[in-house]
XYZ file of C-alpha atoms in Angstrom:
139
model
C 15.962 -66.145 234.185
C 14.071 -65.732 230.610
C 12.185 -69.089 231.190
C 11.086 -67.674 234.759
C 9.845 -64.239 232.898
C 7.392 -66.443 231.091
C 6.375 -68.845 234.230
C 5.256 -65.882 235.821
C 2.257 -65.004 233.197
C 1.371 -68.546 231.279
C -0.046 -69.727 234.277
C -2.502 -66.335 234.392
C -2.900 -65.887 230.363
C -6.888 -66.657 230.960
C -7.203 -64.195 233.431
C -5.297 -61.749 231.019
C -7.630 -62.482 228.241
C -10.958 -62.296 230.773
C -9.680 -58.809 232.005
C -9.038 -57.811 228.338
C -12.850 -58.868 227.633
C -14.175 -57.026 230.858
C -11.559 -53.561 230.426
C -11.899 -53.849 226.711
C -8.238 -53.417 226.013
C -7.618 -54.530 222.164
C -3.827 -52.822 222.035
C -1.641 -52.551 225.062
C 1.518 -50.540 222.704
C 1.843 -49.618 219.262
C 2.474 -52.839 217.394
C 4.585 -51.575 214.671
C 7.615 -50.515 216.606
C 9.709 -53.411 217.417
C 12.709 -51.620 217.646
C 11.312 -49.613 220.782
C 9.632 -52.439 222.593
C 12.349 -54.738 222.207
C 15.632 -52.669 222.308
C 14.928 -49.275 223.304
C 12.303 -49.838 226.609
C 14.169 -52.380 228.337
C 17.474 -50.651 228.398
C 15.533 -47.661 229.624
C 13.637 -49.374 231.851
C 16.647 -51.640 233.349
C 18.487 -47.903 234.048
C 15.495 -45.977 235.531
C 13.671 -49.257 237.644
C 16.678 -51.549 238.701
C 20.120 -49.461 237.908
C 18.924 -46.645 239.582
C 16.588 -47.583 241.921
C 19.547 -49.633 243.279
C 21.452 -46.443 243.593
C 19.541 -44.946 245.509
C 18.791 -47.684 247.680
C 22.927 -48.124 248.057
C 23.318 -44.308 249.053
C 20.451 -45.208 251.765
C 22.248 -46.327 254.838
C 18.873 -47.610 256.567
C 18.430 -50.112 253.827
C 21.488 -50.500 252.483
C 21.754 -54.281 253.215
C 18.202 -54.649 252.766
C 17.541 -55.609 249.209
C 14.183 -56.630 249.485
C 13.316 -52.857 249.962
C 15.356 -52.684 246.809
C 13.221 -55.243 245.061
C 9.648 -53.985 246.423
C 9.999 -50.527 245.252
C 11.565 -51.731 242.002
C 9.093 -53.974 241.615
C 6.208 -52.013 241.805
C 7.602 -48.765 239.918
C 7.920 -51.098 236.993
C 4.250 -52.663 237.589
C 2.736 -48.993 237.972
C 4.658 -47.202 234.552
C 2.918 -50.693 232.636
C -0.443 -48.876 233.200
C -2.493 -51.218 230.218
C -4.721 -52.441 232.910
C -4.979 -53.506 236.058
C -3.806 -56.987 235.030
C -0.579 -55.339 233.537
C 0.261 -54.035 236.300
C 0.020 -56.803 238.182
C 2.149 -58.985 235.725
C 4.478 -55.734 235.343
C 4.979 -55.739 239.285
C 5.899 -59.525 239.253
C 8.364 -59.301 236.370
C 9.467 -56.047 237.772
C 10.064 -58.311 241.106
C 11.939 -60.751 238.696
C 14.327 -58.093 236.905
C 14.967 -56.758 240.067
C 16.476 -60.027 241.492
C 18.112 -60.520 238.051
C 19.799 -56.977 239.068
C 20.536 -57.357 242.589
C 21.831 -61.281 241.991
C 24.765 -59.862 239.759
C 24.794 -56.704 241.333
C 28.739 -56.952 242.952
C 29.394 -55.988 239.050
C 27.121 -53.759 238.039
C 27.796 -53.270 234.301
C 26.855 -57.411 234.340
C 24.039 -56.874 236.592
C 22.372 -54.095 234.178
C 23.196 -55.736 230.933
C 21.920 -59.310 231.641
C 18.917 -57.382 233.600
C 18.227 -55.662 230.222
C 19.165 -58.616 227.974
C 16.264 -61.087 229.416
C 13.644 -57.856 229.604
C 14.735 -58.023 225.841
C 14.376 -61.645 224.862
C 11.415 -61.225 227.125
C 9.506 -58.439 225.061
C 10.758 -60.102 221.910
C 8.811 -63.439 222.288
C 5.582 -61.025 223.532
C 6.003 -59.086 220.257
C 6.824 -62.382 218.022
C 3.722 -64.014 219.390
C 1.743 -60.815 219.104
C 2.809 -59.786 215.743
C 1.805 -63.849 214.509
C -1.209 -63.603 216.807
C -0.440 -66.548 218.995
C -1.689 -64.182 221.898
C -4.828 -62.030 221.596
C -4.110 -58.489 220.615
């Protein structure tokens, strides 16, 4: 599931850095707080976009068995709150698409499904902030 976070945007890192030239975008966070990017927003995120989005859904008789509902609206919550660019939230609705499967695969135990959802968000923002911080990726 971490490997699949990063399939998602290599293939579209030169459109990322052409709509960073066009939007003029330079810092998409503040670079000097690791501890919030990589601990504190995905747990947050995992609990407000796929824990309780899921909730809802599961208190929703009409879509109850429907998890791509589940997945769309996560999906797209998550793109829209990564508000960078246009780009971001593009990327943001098809990781949000991937951390919402993530959930809903383990989600018959949910304390699994929100921890490993929140673990690979973590790794995930980790290796963006490692490459960042040693400017492997444009800042």
């Amino acid at each position: 599931f971490y490997l699949l976070t990063f399939l998602i945007v290599i293939p579209a890192i030169p459109f990322i850095f052409i709509a960073e030239k066009i939007e003029g975008i330079k810092n998409v966070g503040p670079r000097n707080d690791y501890f919030l990017a990589i601990i504190v927003a995905p747990i947050l995120e995992t609990l407000i976009f796929q824990y309780g989005i899921f909730k809802i859904y599961q208190k929703i008789k009409a879509v109850t068995h429907k998890f791509h509902w589940f997945m769309w609206t996560s999906a797209i919550l998550f793109g829209l709150s990564h508000f960078y660019s246009l780009v971001y939230i593009i990327f943001g609705i098809a990781e949000g698409f991937l951390f919402g499967y993530i959930y809903y695969f383990y989600h018959k135990n949910p304390e699994k499904a929100f921890w490993t959802t929140a673990l690979v968000h973590c790794l995930h923002n980790s290796t963006s902030v490692l490459l960042l911080h040693f400017n492997v990726i444009a800042k």
